[in-house]
Amino acid sequence: MAFDKMELRDIEVWDGNFAAAQALRQAQVDVVAAYPITPSTPIVEGYAKFKADGYVEGEFVMVESEHAAMSGCIGAAAAGGRVATATSSQGLALMVETLYQASGMRLPIVLNIVNRALAAPLNVNGDHSDMYLCRDSGWIQLNAFNAQEAYDLNFVAFKVSEDHDIRLPAIVNQDGFLTSHTAEGVKTLSDDDAYGFVGDYKPMNDMLDLDHPVTHGVQTEEDWHFEHKARQHNDLMVKVLPKIEEAFADFENLSGRKYNLVEKYDMDDADVVVVCMGSSVETAREVALEMREKGIKAGVLGLRVVRPFPFMEIAEALKDVKAIAALDRSSPNGAAGMLFNEIAGALINIDTKALLSGYVYGLGGRDLTKAHLTDLFTELQANVDAGKLTTKQQQFIGVRGPKLSFL
Amino acid sequence: MLEIRWHSRAGQGAVTGAKGLADVVSTTGKEVQAFAFYGSAKRGAAMTAYNRVDDKPIMNHEKFMHPDFVFVIDPALVYTADITAYDKPETVYIITTHLSSDELVASQPKLEGKKLYTVDCIKIAQETIGRAIPNTPMLGAFMKISNMYDIEFFKENMQRVLGKLPQKIIDANMQAIQRAYDEVK
């Protein structure tokens, strides 16, 4: 079977979903098993259309649920193919059981999550509840702040996930609607360059290698279970971040676009810093520049890799900062936010006196405005000036009704 | 930074229009952003779409804007949607209606004193494309009012943007763009 190549302009105006779909085409994914859900539907729809139009050589498997979608991906990955799918929100929630199967079986799969709120109440808009839901599932998690990055990070995800030293599935997160449905200029790679970067799929312990029979998905009780889990965690802690950095370096050589485990913006002399994920990183960058014109040394730290959590890099980036806001776009439901907790952990044993406060924002697609961020940086500066937190440790941004603060 | 807010009903093509405009503007080396908010709204529900255009990369992802232009592509939204929200004195309105500007202001007093242009994109679309899809004619009117690009340059690029449609439909859209360009006042 042959397929046609597609001529792309150097800059195409794509939304995040179409950018991801184009990346799946250029990576020549062998199997996509998918069950559509807003706002991720156009990714798998795009792949299906590319396949129908003869631009990709692969299989599109229509299934009856997201649980079956990931199960199909697991089967195809075990069989020995390049595999990807996409989902959001409730779909991811139904998929969670199989996410742990995929990572435990050490199968490379790329999952695009277009981040969306979790019901109830039902909501199709963007927040990071679904990203957080699967954060301990053993998958690598990358985070795109815009459509360009949703495109680029898919290539990096395949390269890292399929590496024989890694063999772990990888998620590419992008914000529902704010990225997935926002059209922007996207700098493209040619089909040959993109495929050349990802490379041919190299099978490992594939079930279709009938001369070398293998078993996937075995049972281990207390005799071996812990060793398997410990080894998986070890590889995530030790091997994955260097491999991602290697892939980022190769990608920079190819495209000129540089990625880092944590993205630092105006951090060199920053006193007050916002740490966040997704499209909010870019809005915060713009506000940080405006704060600097007002004499406040503001910076932004964007988390490019969510799992494995870049603990040491975060500590290094924040060691000289005076006040930090950790922004979580997911309700912690009875705890401090994930970013607050992870950052607190990264900073507790270093010689820093940074004041750390946590903020919950943007649930169900609630707008994070520049005015919110201006107030936030101003509040951080007030903490610096007072030499202590002037607020409680956890606050909510942009929610109506009486001001909420905790801890 | 140029900022545009579209008021539309789901299914009238505001998203396609906003993305099409972004695509054409991008070819001239500018940075663009086009997005929309419709949640799980069904066909016919009121919705908004947005364009941002700038010479430098656009990092602002807030939905909030003080629009430079407001496009209204469904006539009834003048009365049911908050089309003047967060406007500024220099905000320019291009509104689809069969009314004259004076009649329109008389029927919707909050447009009094606004920089207002009218064009009947619905009628133009029906007579050219054969369906009430008023998105491309609105862009023709916008080219006239904003002087952003030469209309021939714009049409040439829109032909590429609409490339996947049958030629007959593309030709009809070109007529619709030209008619709105000529008829907006």
XYZ file of C-alpha atoms in Angstrom:
592
model
C 0.000 0.000 0.000
C 1.251 3.469 -0.756
C 0.213 6.860 0.469
C 0.387 10.393 -0.866
C 2.507 13.119 0.635
C 0.927 16.438 1.445
C 2.410 19.771 0.465
C 2.198 22.165 3.397
C 2.926 25.870 3.460
C 5.730 26.962 5.813
C 3.098 28.517 8.051
C -0.397 27.049 8.101
C -3.266 28.537 10.084
C -4.359 25.547 12.153
C -6.070 25.034 15.465
C -4.505 22.748 18.061
C -6.680 19.796 17.070
C -5.789 19.949 13.391
C -2.125 20.467 14.260
C -2.217 17.249 16.304
C -4.070 15.402 13.516
C -1.420 16.498 11.009
C 1.297 15.241 13.358
C -0.409 11.814 13.539
C -0.489 11.768 9.736
C 3.140 12.765 9.377
C 4.206 10.173 11.965
C 2.313 7.616 9.816
C 0.521 6.065 12.772
C -0.391 2.437 12.051
C -3.458 2.137 14.259
C -5.849 4.696 15.725
C -8.625 3.158 17.827
C -10.920 5.956 18.889
C -14.234 6.989 20.331
C -14.913 10.686 19.703
C -15.586 13.227 22.445
C -15.641 17.023 22.528
C -13.307 18.880 22.284
C -10.817 16.253 21.025
C -12.973 14.801 18.235
C -11.315 16.641 15.312
C -7.969 14.926 16.036
C -9.173 11.398 15.320
C -11.638 12.686 12.715
C -8.671 14.351 10.994
C -6.640 11.144 11.022
C -9.629 9.211 9.661
C -10.029 11.692 6.811
C -6.331 11.608 5.973
C -6.570 7.831 5.826
C -9.717 7.895 3.674
C -8.035 10.368 1.323
C -4.952 8.183 0.994
C -2.552 10.362 2.956
C -1.804 7.792 5.598
C -1.317 4.054 5.589
C -2.955 2.688 8.697
C -6.062 1.391 10.370
C -8.815 3.406 11.982
C -10.737 1.254 14.445
C -14.141 2.545 15.485
C -15.021 1.208 18.910
C -17.942 1.418 21.310
C -16.316 3.360 24.158
C -13.133 5.037 25.282
C -12.362 1.981 27.387
C -12.404 -0.038 24.202
C -10.463 2.660 22.342
C -7.497 2.394 24.676
C -7.896 -1.379 24.845
C -7.620 -1.449 21.050
C -4.540 0.741 21.210
C -2.986 -1.583 23.799
C -3.621 -4.606 21.598
C -2.184 -2.896 18.550
C 0.853 -1.663 20.466
C 1.494 -5.145 21.842
C 1.134 -6.528 18.332
C 3.913 -4.175 17.259
C 2.584 -1.020 15.612
C 2.778 2.736 16.013
C -0.392 3.646 17.884
C -2.190 6.835 18.879
C -5.589 8.143 19.895
C -7.213 11.191 21.471
C -9.798 11.865 24.134
C -11.043 14.359 26.731
C -12.762 14.529 30.087
C -15.397 11.801 30.616
C -13.778 9.775 27.854
C -10.473 9.830 29.665
C -12.234 8.967 32.904
C -13.635 5.823 31.275
C -10.174 5.090 29.855
C -8.316 5.316 33.154
C -8.312 1.619 33.958
C -6.655 0.853 30.651
C -4.120 3.690 31.036
C -2.567 1.799 33.926
C -2.557 -1.372 31.805
C -0.751 0.399 28.971
C 2.005 1.834 31.138
C 2.395 -1.318 33.237
C 2.760 -3.376 30.048
C 5.391 -0.860 28.892
C 3.649 -0.186 25.600
C 4.417 2.937 23.571
C 1.172 4.745 22.737
C 0.612 8.452 22.143
C -2.592 9.851 23.619
C -3.661 13.405 22.860
C -5.732 14.732 25.737
C -7.627 17.884 24.903
C -8.099 19.046 28.473
C -11.687 19.514 29.607
C -13.622 19.718 32.850
C -15.092 16.632 34.510
C -18.813 16.374 35.318
C -20.908 16.966 37.322
C -22.093 19.547 36.378
C -21.565 18.609 32.734
C -19.233 21.021 30.966
C -17.383 20.742 27.639
C -14.891 23.557 28.234
C -11.286 23.557 29.184
C -9.704 22.893 32.537
C -7.073 20.445 33.724
C -9.234 18.041 35.743
C -8.720 15.239 33.242
C -4.963 15.809 33.096
C -4.808 15.538 36.880
C -7.060 12.475 36.938
C -4.399 10.329 35.263
C -1.281 11.951 36.654
C -0.222 8.861 38.647
C -0.987 6.432 35.822
C 2.634 5.944 34.791
C 2.314 7.782 31.489
C 4.721 10.467 30.377
C 2.776 13.751 30.208
C 3.803 16.663 28.005
C 2.025 20.005 28.031
C 1.388 22.316 25.056
C 0.664 26.015 25.572
C -0.502 26.646 21.982
C -1.254 24.942 18.657
C 2.365 25.002 17.483
C 3.425 23.098 20.546
C 0.566 20.604 20.234
C 2.007 19.809 16.785
C 5.671 19.691 17.823
C 5.198 17.747 21.057
C 3.427 14.900 19.265
C 6.638 14.131 17.374
C 8.638 14.286 20.596
C 6.076 12.019 22.279
C 6.444 9.274 19.646
C 10.216 9.490 19.728
C 10.500 9.217 23.502
C 7.664 6.744 24.024
C 8.897 4.267 21.409
C 12.557 4.433 22.462
C 13.630 0.938 23.556
C 15.152 2.369 26.752
C 11.797 3.925 27.642
C 8.834 1.954 26.278
C 6.261 3.999 28.176
C 3.113 5.583 26.787
C 2.983 9.361 26.444
C 0.232 11.956 26.709
C 0.266 15.300 24.902
C -2.012 17.745 26.731
C -3.521 20.820 25.118
C -6.226 23.146 26.467
C -9.772 22.413 25.312
C -11.036 25.193 23.006
C -8.388 27.697 24.147
C -5.832 25.708 22.152
C -7.789 22.936 20.438
C -10.191 25.308 18.682
C -7.997 28.404 18.417
C -6.486 28.860 14.953
C -2.992 30.304 14.908
C -0.021 30.321 12.596
C 1.738 26.953 12.896
C 5.212 26.478 11.411
C 5.144 23.138 9.654
C 7.660 20.384 8.988
C 7.741 18.704 5.608
C 6.364 15.153 5.599
C 9.882 13.766 5.084
C 11.448 15.823 7.875
C 8.664 14.997 10.311
C 8.774 11.270 9.583
C 12.561 11.325 9.596
C 12.519 12.801 13.095
C 10.138 10.178 14.479
C 11.765 7.371 12.488
C 10.512 3.942 11.505
C 8.718 2.075 14.254
C 11.073 -0.443 15.838
C 9.107 -3.296 17.401
C 10.109 -4.836 20.725
C 8.617 -8.054 22.089
C 5.896 -7.719 19.461
C 3.215 -10.371 19.469
C 3.240 -10.631 15.692
C 6.847 -11.853 15.778
C 5.665 -15.465 15.714
C 9.197 -16.857 15.860
C 9.697 -15.301 19.288
C 6.512 -15.827 21.284
C 5.971 -13.482 24.218
C 3.305 -12.962 26.850
C 1.813 -9.525 27.542
C -0.412 -8.508 30.409
C 0.559 -11.151 32.913
C -0.477 -11.556 36.532
C 2.083 -11.069 39.298
C 1.151 -11.299 42.950
C 3.332 -10.215 45.858
C 6.230 -12.226 44.432
C 6.956 -9.794 41.573
C 4.369 -6.988 41.394
C 6.382 -4.551 43.490
C 9.541 -5.071 41.431
C 7.661 -4.329 38.202
C 6.149 -1.153 39.619
C 9.459 -0.066 41.154
C 11.267 -0.578 37.856
C 8.639 1.400 35.992
C 8.944 4.237 38.511
C 12.743 4.046 38.340
C 12.688 4.414 34.568
C 10.311 7.377 34.829
C 12.522 9.031 37.443
C 15.884 8.269 35.877
C 15.589 7.691 32.149
C 12.698 9.690 30.792
C 13.734 13.311 31.416
C 17.200 12.872 29.813
C 15.541 11.167 26.850
C 13.048 14.009 26.495
C 15.903 16.530 26.600
C 17.700 14.543 23.905
C 14.565 14.582 21.760
C 14.122 18.335 22.385
C 17.728 18.914 21.238
C 17.189 16.856 18.077
C 13.959 18.688 17.444
C 15.666 22.048 17.823
C 18.263 20.989 15.261
C 15.483 20.095 12.862
C 13.040 22.939 13.423
C 14.896 25.706 15.260
C 12.240 25.558 17.973
C 13.681 25.003 21.439
C 11.821 23.229 24.212
C 12.825 22.693 27.853
C 11.552 20.530 30.708
C 10.405 23.731 32.392
C 10.004 26.865 30.313
C 11.424 29.979 31.958
C 10.194 33.403 30.924
C 11.767 36.530 32.424
C 13.068 34.390 35.274
C 16.685 35.583 35.499
C 16.072 38.313 38.090
C 12.435 37.604 38.922
C 11.124 38.334 42.435
C 7.541 37.203 41.827
C 6.685 34.198 39.666
C 3.551 32.508 38.408
C 3.837 28.767 37.745
C 1.136 27.355 35.507
C 0.293 25.143 32.526
C -1.493 25.323 29.196
C -2.516 28.471 27.374
C -2.446 30.422 30.664
C 1.352 30.388 30.445
C 1.220 32.692 27.428
C -1.299 35.114 28.912
C 0.790 35.218 32.099
C 3.924 35.964 30.046
C 2.238 38.958 28.475
C 1.125 40.253 31.881
C 4.595 39.656 33.388
C 6.080 41.949 30.732
C 3.498 44.603 31.599
C 4.298 44.237 35.320
C 7.967 44.807 34.578
C 7.066 48.132 32.976
C 5.456 48.996 36.321
C 8.659 48.089 38.185
C 7.617 44.659 39.474
C 10.154 41.975 38.592
C 7.677 39.378 37.352
C 8.449 36.039 35.746
C 6.575 32.970 34.521
C 7.444 29.305 34.803
C 5.550 27.010 32.439
C 5.541 23.276 33.055
C 6.442 21.551 29.769
C 6.696 18.087 31.300
C 4.076 17.253 33.911
C 5.137 13.620 34.423
C 7.799 12.788 35.259
C 7.653 15.934 37.374
C 10.857 17.950 36.796
C 11.488 18.258 40.520
C 15.149 19.304 40.412
C 14.674 21.707 37.488
C 11.782 23.404 39.289
C 13.880 23.791 42.443
C 16.746 25.268 40.435
C 14.459 27.672 38.550
C 12.738 28.925 41.708
C 15.636 28.995 44.180
C 16.169 32.774 44.076
C 12.529 33.799 43.732
C 10.844 35.667 46.603
C 7.147 34.869 46.044
C 5.588 32.101 43.966
C 2.012 31.490 42.885
C 1.135 27.911 41.890
C -1.908 27.955 39.582
C -3.998 24.804 39.446
C -6.780 24.573 36.848
C -8.477 21.698 38.665
C -10.344 21.519 41.924
C -8.185 19.705 44.504
C -11.400 18.743 46.329
C -10.074 18.760 49.838
C -6.346 19.384 49.543
C -3.844 21.923 48.272
C -3.501 21.953 44.485
C -1.191 19.520 42.688
C 1.224 22.221 41.531
C 1.292 23.766 45.014
C 2.133 20.399 46.542
C 4.777 19.425 43.991
C 6.465 22.820 44.133
C 6.400 22.814 47.924
C 8.070 19.408 47.779
C 10.697 20.646 45.351
C 11.558 23.655 47.512
C 11.337 22.280 51.067
C 14.886 20.977 51.270
C 16.706 23.807 49.545
C 17.946 27.000 51.094
C 15.164 29.261 49.892
C 12.776 31.551 51.662
C 10.232 31.849 48.886
C 6.657 32.525 49.889
C 4.425 29.982 48.146
C 0.703 30.433 47.616
C -1.724 28.325 45.632
C -4.558 29.447 43.378
C -7.386 27.478 41.800
C -8.664 29.095 38.604
C -10.418 28.637 35.285
C -12.650 25.669 36.117
C -15.024 24.697 33.331
C -13.449 27.198 30.945
C -13.848 30.279 33.191
C -11.762 33.049 31.607
C -8.385 33.863 33.130
C -8.092 37.530 32.237
C -5.082 39.770 32.141
C -6.751 41.764 34.926
C -6.788 38.631 37.132
C -3.104 38.087 36.504
C -2.256 41.738 37.145
C -3.963 41.449 40.537
C -2.133 38.194 41.180
C 1.343 39.587 40.484
C 0.462 42.637 42.585
C -0.560 40.352 45.458
C 2.712 38.420 45.179
C 4.665 41.678 45.335
C 2.668 42.633 48.453
C 3.778 39.313 49.986
C 7.391 40.162 49.171
C 7.059 43.653 50.658
C 5.439 42.287 53.831
C 7.975 39.474 54.119
C 5.142 37.012 54.697
C 1.967 35.764 53.059
C -0.672 38.480 53.201
C -3.362 35.983 52.207
C -4.301 32.430 53.029
C -2.267 29.768 51.241
C -5.066 28.716 48.877
C -7.342 31.104 46.995
C -9.755 30.965 44.074
C -9.479 33.288 41.051
C -12.506 34.438 39.082
C -15.248 32.617 40.952
C -18.441 34.560 41.753
C -19.827 34.944 45.248
C -17.972 35.519 48.520
C -14.177 35.362 48.231
C -12.947 31.842 48.906
C -9.674 31.186 50.670
C -8.368 28.288 52.688
C -5.406 26.984 54.651
C -3.252 44.607 18.036
C -6.461 44.441 16.015
C -9.334 42.700 17.791
C -12.623 41.586 16.226
C -15.695 40.029 17.829
C -18.240 38.162 15.725
C -21.854 37.723 16.842
C -23.454 34.813 15.064
C -25.690 31.829 15.416
C -24.133 28.379 15.493
C -24.217 27.123 11.910
C -23.919 30.512 10.189
C -20.216 30.122 9.634
C -18.652 32.594 12.057
C -15.949 30.102 13.047
C -15.132 29.376 9.416
C -15.212 33.103 8.692
C -12.893 33.949 11.580
C -10.485 31.174 10.642
C -10.626 32.145 6.966
C -9.799 35.738 7.793
C -6.921 34.568 10.023
C -5.611 32.383 7.216
C -5.574 35.234 4.704
C -3.992 37.671 7.177
C -1.321 35.090 8.083
C -0.119 34.965 4.460
C 0.930 38.613 4.788
C 3.354 37.797 7.598
C 1.201 38.906 10.499
C 0.440 36.867 13.601
C -3.152 35.701 13.969
C -5.532 34.098 16.430
C -9.079 32.950 15.673
C -11.296 31.294 18.246
C -14.909 30.848 19.247
C -17.123 30.026 22.186
C -20.107 27.854 21.653
C -19.859 25.168 24.314
C -22.276 22.421 23.426
C -24.682 24.935 21.820
C -26.694 23.558 18.935
C -27.372 25.064 15.517
C -29.186 28.368 15.877
C -27.884 29.246 19.337
C -26.269 32.672 19.747
C -22.473 32.469 19.883
C -19.379 34.623 19.564
C -16.171 34.189 17.585
C -13.012 36.269 17.779
C -10.008 37.384 15.755
C -6.772 38.899 16.974
C -4.145 40.246 14.550
C -0.757 41.665 15.501
C 2.763 42.217 14.204
C 4.247 40.213 17.075
C 3.310 36.774 18.458
C -0.059 36.852 20.212
C 0.239 35.437 23.721
C -2.996 36.734 25.173
C -5.538 33.895 25.464
C -8.205 35.675 27.516
C -11.683 35.683 26.020
C -12.190 39.242 27.188
C -11.544 41.996 24.648
C -12.327 45.618 23.859
C -13.080 44.991 20.176
C -11.932 47.280 17.378
C -14.594 45.751 15.133
C -17.879 44.022 15.929
C -19.398 41.882 13.179
C -23.054 40.902 13.565
C -23.980 38.299 10.946
C -27.481 37.514 12.156
C -29.929 40.463 12.100
C -31.886 39.457 15.219
C -28.805 39.366 17.462
C -28.852 43.176 17.453
C -31.810 42.842 19.799
C -31.011 39.714 21.791
C -27.208 39.605 22.206
C -25.044 42.115 24.059
C -23.329 43.284 20.888
C -21.982 46.501 22.442
C -20.307 44.719 25.381
C -16.911 46.197 26.315
C -16.800 48.423 23.235
C -14.795 51.615 23.035
C -15.561 54.951 21.345
C -13.699 53.957 18.184
C -15.278 50.479 17.874
C -16.666 49.963 14.358
C -19.837 47.918 13.898
C -20.674 46.065 10.677
C -24.169 44.680 10.993
C -26.168 42.384 8.773
C -29.646 43.862 8.315
C -32.197 44.761 5.685
C -32.698 48.075 7.517
C -30.874 51.316 6.792
C -28.467 52.520 9.498
C -31.025 55.121 10.641
C -33.802 52.550 10.852
C -31.488 50.199 12.698
C -30.556 52.803 15.314
C -34.237 53.702 15.718
C -35.015 50.054 16.416
C -32.008 49.548 18.714
C -31.233 52.842 20.503
C -28.030 51.557 22.132
C -26.382 51.816 18.696
C -26.919 55.592 18.777
C -23.631 57.400 18.206
C -21.708 54.222 17.286
C -19.577 53.968 14.151
C -22.054 51.867 12.262
C -22.123 50.232 8.821
C -24.841 47.997 7.460
C -25.042 45.370 4.741
C -27.574 42.611 4.109
C -25.256 39.603 4.196
C -28.169 37.195 4.609
C -29.852 38.359 1.399
C -26.541 38.462 -0.465
C -25.711 34.922 0.662
C -29.144 33.640 -0.311
C -28.923 35.213 -3.766
C -25.366 34.086 -4.514
C -24.523 30.983 -2.474
C -28.165 29.909 -2.256
C -28.064 29.486 1.525
C -28.133 31.948 4.400
C -24.418 31.597 5.243
C -23.474 35.236 5.830
C -19.828 34.734 6.839
C -17.892 35.377 3.624
C -19.945 38.442 2.600
C -19.213 39.954 6.021
C -15.521 39.662 5.197
C -16.105 41.464 1.896
C -17.774 44.300 3.783
C -14.902 44.312 6.277
C -12.359 44.700 3.470
C -14.226 47.776 2.249
C -14.591 49.425 5.659
C -11.138 48.569 7.020
C -9.158 48.953 3.776
C -7.148 46.061 5.119
C -6.371 44.512 1.730
C -7.166 45.062 -1.899
C -10.383 43.157 -2.584
C -8.858 41.186 -5.457
C -5.976 40.049 -3.229
C -8.475 39.044 -0.574
C -10.688 37.096 -2.972
C -7.706 35.311 -4.463
C -6.644 34.137 -1.001
C -10.163 33.198 0.041
C -10.369 30.954 -3.023
C -7.433 29.014 -1.607
C -8.980 28.941 1.886
C -12.253 27.587 0.471
C -10.294 25.189 -1.763
C -11.953 21.991 -0.565
C -15.432 23.185 -1.642
C -16.889 22.580 -5.125
C -15.855 25.283 -7.643
C -19.473 26.403 -8.043
C -19.677 27.184 -4.324
C -16.318 28.953 -4.349
C -17.450 31.130 -7.284
C -20.672 31.985 -5.457
C -18.690 32.983 -2.368
C -16.512 35.274 -4.489
C -19.660 36.962 -5.836
C -20.994 37.297 -2.297
C -17.750 38.873 -1.068
C -17.732 41.344 -3.974
C -21.392 42.261 -3.538
C -21.000 42.953 0.172
C -17.873 44.976 -0.590
C -19.903 47.062 -3.044
C -23.097 47.309 -1.004
C -21.924 48.000 2.563
C -22.697 51.544 3.709
